[in-house]
Coordinates of C-alpha atoms in Angstrom, one line a residue:
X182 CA 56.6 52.0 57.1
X183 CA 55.1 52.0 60.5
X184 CA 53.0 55.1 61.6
X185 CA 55.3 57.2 63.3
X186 CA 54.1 60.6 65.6
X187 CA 57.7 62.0 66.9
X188 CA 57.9 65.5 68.8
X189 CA 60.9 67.5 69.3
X190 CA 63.4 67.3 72.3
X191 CA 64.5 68.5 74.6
X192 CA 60.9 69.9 75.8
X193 CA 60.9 73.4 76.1
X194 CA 60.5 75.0 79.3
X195 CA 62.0 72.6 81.4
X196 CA 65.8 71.5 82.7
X197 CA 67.2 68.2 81.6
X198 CA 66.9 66.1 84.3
X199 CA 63.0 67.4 85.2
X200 CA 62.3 66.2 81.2
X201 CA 62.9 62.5 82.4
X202 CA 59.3 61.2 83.6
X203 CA 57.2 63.2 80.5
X204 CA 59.8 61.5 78.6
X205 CA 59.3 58.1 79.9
X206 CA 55.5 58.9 79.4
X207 CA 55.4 59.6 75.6
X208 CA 55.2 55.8 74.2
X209 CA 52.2 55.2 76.8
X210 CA 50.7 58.6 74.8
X211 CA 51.1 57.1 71.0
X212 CA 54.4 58.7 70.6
X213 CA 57.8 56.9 68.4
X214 CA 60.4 59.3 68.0
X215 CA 62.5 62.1 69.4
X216 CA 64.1 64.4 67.2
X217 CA 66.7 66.9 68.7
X218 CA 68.2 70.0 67.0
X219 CA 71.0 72.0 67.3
X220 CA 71.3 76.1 67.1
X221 CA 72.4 77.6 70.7
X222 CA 70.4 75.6 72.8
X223 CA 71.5 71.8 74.2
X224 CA 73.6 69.7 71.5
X225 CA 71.9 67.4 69.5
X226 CA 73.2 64.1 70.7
X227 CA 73.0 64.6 75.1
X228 CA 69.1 64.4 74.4
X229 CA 68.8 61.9 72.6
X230 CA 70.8 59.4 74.6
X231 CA 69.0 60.4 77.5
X232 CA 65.7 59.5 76.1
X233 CA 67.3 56.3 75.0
X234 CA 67.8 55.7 78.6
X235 CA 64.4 56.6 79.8
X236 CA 62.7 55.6 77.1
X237 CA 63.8 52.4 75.3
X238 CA 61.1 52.3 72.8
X239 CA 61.7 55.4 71.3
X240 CA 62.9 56.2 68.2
X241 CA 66.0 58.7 68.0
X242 CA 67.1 61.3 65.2
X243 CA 69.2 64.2 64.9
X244 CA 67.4 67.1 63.0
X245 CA 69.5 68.4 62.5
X246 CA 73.3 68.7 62.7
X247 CA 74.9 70.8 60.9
X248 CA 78.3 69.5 58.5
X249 CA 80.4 72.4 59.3
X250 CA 80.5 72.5 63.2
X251 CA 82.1 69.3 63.3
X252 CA 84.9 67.8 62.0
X253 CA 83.6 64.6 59.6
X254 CA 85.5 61.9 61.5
X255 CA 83.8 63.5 64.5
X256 CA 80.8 63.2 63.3
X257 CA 81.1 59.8 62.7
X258 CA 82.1 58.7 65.9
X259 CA 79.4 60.8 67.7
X260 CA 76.9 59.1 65.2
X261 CA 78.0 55.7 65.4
X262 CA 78.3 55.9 69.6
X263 CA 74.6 56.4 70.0
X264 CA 74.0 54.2 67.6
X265 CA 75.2 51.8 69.3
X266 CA 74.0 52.5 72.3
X267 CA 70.4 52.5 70.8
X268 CA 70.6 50.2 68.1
X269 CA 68.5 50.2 64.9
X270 CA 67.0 53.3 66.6
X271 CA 68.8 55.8 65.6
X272 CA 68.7 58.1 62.5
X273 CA 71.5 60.7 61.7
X274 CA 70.2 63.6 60.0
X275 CA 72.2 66.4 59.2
X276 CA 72.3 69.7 57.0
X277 CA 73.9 72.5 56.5
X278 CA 72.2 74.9 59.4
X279 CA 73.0 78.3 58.4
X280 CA 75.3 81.3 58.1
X281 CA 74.4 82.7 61.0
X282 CA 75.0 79.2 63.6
X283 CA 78.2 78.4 61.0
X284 CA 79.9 81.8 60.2
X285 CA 78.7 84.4 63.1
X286 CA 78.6 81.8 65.8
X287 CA 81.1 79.5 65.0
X288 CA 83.6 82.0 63.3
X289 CA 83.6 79.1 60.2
X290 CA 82.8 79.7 56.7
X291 CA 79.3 79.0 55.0
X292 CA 80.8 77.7 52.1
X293 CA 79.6 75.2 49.5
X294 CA 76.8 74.0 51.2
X295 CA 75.6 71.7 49.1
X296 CA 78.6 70.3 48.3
X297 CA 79.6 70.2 51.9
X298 CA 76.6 68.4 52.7
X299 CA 76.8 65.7 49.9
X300 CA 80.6 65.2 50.6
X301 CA 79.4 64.9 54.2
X302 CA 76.9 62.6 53.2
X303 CA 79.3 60.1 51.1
X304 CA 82.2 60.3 54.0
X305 CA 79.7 58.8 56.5
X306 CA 77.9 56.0 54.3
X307 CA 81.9 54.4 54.2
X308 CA 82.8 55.8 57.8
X309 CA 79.6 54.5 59.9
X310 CA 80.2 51.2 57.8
X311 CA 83.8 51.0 59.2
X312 CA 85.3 51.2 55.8
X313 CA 88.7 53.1 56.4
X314 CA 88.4 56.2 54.3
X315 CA 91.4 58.0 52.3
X316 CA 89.7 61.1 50.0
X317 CA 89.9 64.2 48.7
X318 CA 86.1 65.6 48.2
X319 CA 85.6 69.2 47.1
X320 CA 85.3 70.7 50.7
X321 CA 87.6 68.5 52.8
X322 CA 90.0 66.0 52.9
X323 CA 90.0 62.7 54.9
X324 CA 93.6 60.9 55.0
X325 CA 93.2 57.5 56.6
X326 CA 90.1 57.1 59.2
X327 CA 88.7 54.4 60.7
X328 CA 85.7 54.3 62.7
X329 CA 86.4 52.3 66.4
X330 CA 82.7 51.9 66.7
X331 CA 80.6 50.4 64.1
X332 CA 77.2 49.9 65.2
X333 CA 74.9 47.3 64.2
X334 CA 72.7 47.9 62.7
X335 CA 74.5 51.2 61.1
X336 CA 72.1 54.1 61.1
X337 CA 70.3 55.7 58.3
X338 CA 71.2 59.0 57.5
X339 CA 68.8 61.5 56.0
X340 CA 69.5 65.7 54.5
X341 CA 68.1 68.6 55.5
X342 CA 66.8 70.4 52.5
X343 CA 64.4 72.9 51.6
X344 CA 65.2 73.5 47.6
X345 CA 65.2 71.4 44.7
X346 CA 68.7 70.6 44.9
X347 CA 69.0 69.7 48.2
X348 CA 66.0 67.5 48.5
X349 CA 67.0 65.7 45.2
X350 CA 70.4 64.8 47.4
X351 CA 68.4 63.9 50.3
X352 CA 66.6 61.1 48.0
X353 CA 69.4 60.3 45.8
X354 CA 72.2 59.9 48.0
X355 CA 71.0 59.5 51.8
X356 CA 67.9 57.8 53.1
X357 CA 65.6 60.6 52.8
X358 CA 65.2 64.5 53.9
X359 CA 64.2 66.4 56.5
X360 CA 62.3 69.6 56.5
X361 CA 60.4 72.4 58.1
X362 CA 59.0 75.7 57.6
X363 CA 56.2 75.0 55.6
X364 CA 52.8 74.2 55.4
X365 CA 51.2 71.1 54.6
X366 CA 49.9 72.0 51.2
X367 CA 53.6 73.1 50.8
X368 CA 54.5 69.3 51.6
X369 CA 53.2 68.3 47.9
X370 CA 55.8 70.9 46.0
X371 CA 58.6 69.5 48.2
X372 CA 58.2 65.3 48.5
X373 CA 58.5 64.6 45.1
X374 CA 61.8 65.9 44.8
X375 CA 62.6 63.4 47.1
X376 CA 61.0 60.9 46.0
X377 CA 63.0 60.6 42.7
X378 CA 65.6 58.7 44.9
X379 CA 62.6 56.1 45.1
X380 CA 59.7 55.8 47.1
X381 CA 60.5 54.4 50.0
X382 CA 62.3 57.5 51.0
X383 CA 61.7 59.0 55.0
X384 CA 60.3 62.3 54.9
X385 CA 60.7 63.7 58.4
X386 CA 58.9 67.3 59.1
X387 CA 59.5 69.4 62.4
X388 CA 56.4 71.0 62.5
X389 CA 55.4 73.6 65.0
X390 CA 52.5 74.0 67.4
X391 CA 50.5 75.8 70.4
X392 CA 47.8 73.6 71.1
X393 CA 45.0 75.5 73.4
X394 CA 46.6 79.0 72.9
X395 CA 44.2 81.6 72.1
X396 CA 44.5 83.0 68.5
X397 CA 46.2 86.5 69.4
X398 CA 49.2 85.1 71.3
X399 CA 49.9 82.4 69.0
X400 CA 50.3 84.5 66.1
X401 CA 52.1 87.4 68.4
X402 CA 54.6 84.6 69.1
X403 CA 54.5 82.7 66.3
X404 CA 55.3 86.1 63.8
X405 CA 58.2 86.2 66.3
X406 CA 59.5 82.9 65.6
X407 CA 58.7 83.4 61.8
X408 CA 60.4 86.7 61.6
X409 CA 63.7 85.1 62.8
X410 CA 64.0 82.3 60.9
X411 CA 62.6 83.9 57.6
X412 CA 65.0 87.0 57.1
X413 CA 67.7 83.5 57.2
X414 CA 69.1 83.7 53.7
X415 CA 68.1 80.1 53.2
X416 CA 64.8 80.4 54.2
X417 CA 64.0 83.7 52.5
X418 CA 65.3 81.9 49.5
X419 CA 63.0 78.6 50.3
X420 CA 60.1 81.3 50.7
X421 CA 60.5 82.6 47.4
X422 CA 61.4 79.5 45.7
X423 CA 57.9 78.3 47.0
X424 CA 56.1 81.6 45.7
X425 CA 54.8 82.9 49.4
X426 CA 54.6 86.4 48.4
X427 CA 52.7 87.7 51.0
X428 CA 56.4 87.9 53.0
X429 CA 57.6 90.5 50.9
X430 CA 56.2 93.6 52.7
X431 CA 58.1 91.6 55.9
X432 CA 61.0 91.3 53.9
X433 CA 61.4 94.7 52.4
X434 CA 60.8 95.9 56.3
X435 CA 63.2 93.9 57.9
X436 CA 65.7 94.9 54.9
X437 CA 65.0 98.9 55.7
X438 CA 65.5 98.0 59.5
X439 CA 62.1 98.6 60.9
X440 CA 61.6 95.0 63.0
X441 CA 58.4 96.3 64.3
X442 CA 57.1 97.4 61.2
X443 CA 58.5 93.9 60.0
X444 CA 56.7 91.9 62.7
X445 CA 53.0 93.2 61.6
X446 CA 53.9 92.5 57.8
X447 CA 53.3 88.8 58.2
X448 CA 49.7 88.7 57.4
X449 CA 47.6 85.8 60.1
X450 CA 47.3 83.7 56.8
X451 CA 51.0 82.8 56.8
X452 CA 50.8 82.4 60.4
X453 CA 48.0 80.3 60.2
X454 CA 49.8 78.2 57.0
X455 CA 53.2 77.7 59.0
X456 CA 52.6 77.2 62.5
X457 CA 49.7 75.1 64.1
X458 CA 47.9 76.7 66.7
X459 CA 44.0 75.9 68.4
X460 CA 42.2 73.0 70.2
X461 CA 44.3 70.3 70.7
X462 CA 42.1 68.2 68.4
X463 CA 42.9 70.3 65.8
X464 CA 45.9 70.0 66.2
X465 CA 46.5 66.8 65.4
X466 CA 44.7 66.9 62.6
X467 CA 46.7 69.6 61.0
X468 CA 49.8 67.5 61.5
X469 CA 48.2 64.6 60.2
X470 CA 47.3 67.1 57.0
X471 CA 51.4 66.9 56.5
X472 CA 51.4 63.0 56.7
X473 CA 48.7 62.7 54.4
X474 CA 50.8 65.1 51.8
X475 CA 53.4 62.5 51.8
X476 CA 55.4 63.5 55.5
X477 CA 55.7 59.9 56.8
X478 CA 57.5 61.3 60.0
X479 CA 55.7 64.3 61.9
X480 CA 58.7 65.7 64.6
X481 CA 56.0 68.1 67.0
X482 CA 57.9 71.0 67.8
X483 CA 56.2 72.7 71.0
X484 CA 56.7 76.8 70.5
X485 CA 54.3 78.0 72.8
X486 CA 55.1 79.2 76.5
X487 CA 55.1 77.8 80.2
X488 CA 54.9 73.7 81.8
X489 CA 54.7 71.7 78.0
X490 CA 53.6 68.6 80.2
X491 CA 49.7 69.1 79.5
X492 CA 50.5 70.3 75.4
X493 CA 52.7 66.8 75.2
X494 CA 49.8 64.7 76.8
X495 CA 47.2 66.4 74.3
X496 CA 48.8 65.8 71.1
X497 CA 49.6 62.2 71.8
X498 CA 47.5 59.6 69.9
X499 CA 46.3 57.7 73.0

């Protein structure tokens, strides 16, 4: 596989259409892929197929969207139209997001997840094929579909996972896993799970950073960040699973309601483990700490504040 160097889109900071030259800039600055997300910001697909427009080079994936928000014919379709329009450089990745985008935003029950997501997962290797589909799997029933649009090449499709059982799925029945949240020494506990599928498996990693902030406000906002996505069930669970003990005074804080007390749990180790902060050359040398732990697709996920333009020109590889 190729070295790839992908960073998260859309940018932070900036409108849609003001994203289109830095955009058109990042295979000039070593970049390969874009990889979108989906929560309660921009969808995960208008990004992408705008940077397939402005930059025709790049490589596009989806990490991630979640099974539940939409309907798996729907799915399908959205996956196989921009796969199409960007063909053989696409990737679909999908998971099951969490309770609080699937049950308090969307008002639909977190149910099942992993058998959502590998029922998911088998619907689309026959739908983006354009195999007409007629099954009952555990969590939904499909009577009868036929994709309109088959693209050629038809895309890969890769699991968000964070446990055992997930990432076993992710390498058994999809093209590989995505994942995030963890540090790079956490990258060895995680890979081979996936890579009992085989060894060719992607392994793509959103991994966040705030190159040239000073050390205090990148660990005042990235405890911030942390303590939101941490108190998730999922990634409590993940935590634990991986033995990071040193979140349990956070935890037992954010359980007995104190947020602030919560926040100044999370001791600057952990901070320092999950999210990358310093000189840009540092930087990218952390991240490349994840490829070398077996990531072989680094998604840069830009957390810190203000004009990203100069923090996207830094961490490219040229």
């Amino acid at each position: 596989m190729d070295r790839r160097w992908g960073i998260s889109v859309p940018l932070p900071e900036l409108s849609l259409p003001d994203q289109r030259e830095l955009i058109a800039e990042l295979p000039d600055l070593g970049y390969t892929d874009v990889w979108s997300s989906e929560a309660n910001g921009a969808d995960a697909f208008t990004p992408l197929a705008l940077a397939a427009t402005w930059a025709p080079q790049l490589r596009l994936g989806t990490a991630i969207v979640p099974v539940y928000t939409r309907g798996p014919a729907t799915l399908a379709m959205s996956a196989s139209t921009l796969a199409a329009a960007a063909p053989g450089r696409f990737a679909l990745g999908v998971g099951t997001s969490s309770n609080v985008i699937v049950e308090r935003w969307n008002g639909i029950s977190f149910d099942e997840p992993y058998k959502r997501v590998r029922d998911t997962v088998r619907f689309l290797r026959q739908a983006l094929r354009g195999e007409k589909v007629t099954e009952s799997y555990d969590t939904f029933e499909v009577k009868g579909f036929s994709a309109g649009l088959v693209a050629d090449p038809v895309p890969p499709v890769l699991v968000a996972a964070l446990r055992p059982g997930m990432l076993k799925l992710a390498g058994r029945e999809a093209d590989g896993a995505i994942i995030n949240w963890l540090s790079p020494e956490d990258v060895r506990t995680v890979v081979p799970h996936v890579q009992q599928g085989g060894p060719d498996k992607e392994v793509v990693a959103r991994i966040f950073v705030m190159p040239d902030t000073d050390p205090d406000t990148a660990r005042a906002l990235a405890r911030r960040h942390i303590a939101a996505y941490m108190n998730v069930p999922v990634y409590r669970a993940f935590h634990e699973w991986l033995g990071r003990d040193e979140f349990t005074p956070m935890w037992q804080a954010w359980d007995a309601g104190d947020r602030k007390a919560a926040l100044a749990a999370i001791p600057d180790s952990v901070v320092d483990d999950l999210v990358v902060h310093g000189p840009a050359q540092y930087c990218r040398e952390r991240v490349q700490q994840y490829v070398d732990n077996g990531v072989t697709t680094p998604a840069i996920a830009l957390v810190a504040p203000g004009d990203p333009t100069e923090a996207v020109r830094a961490l490219g590889l040229k």
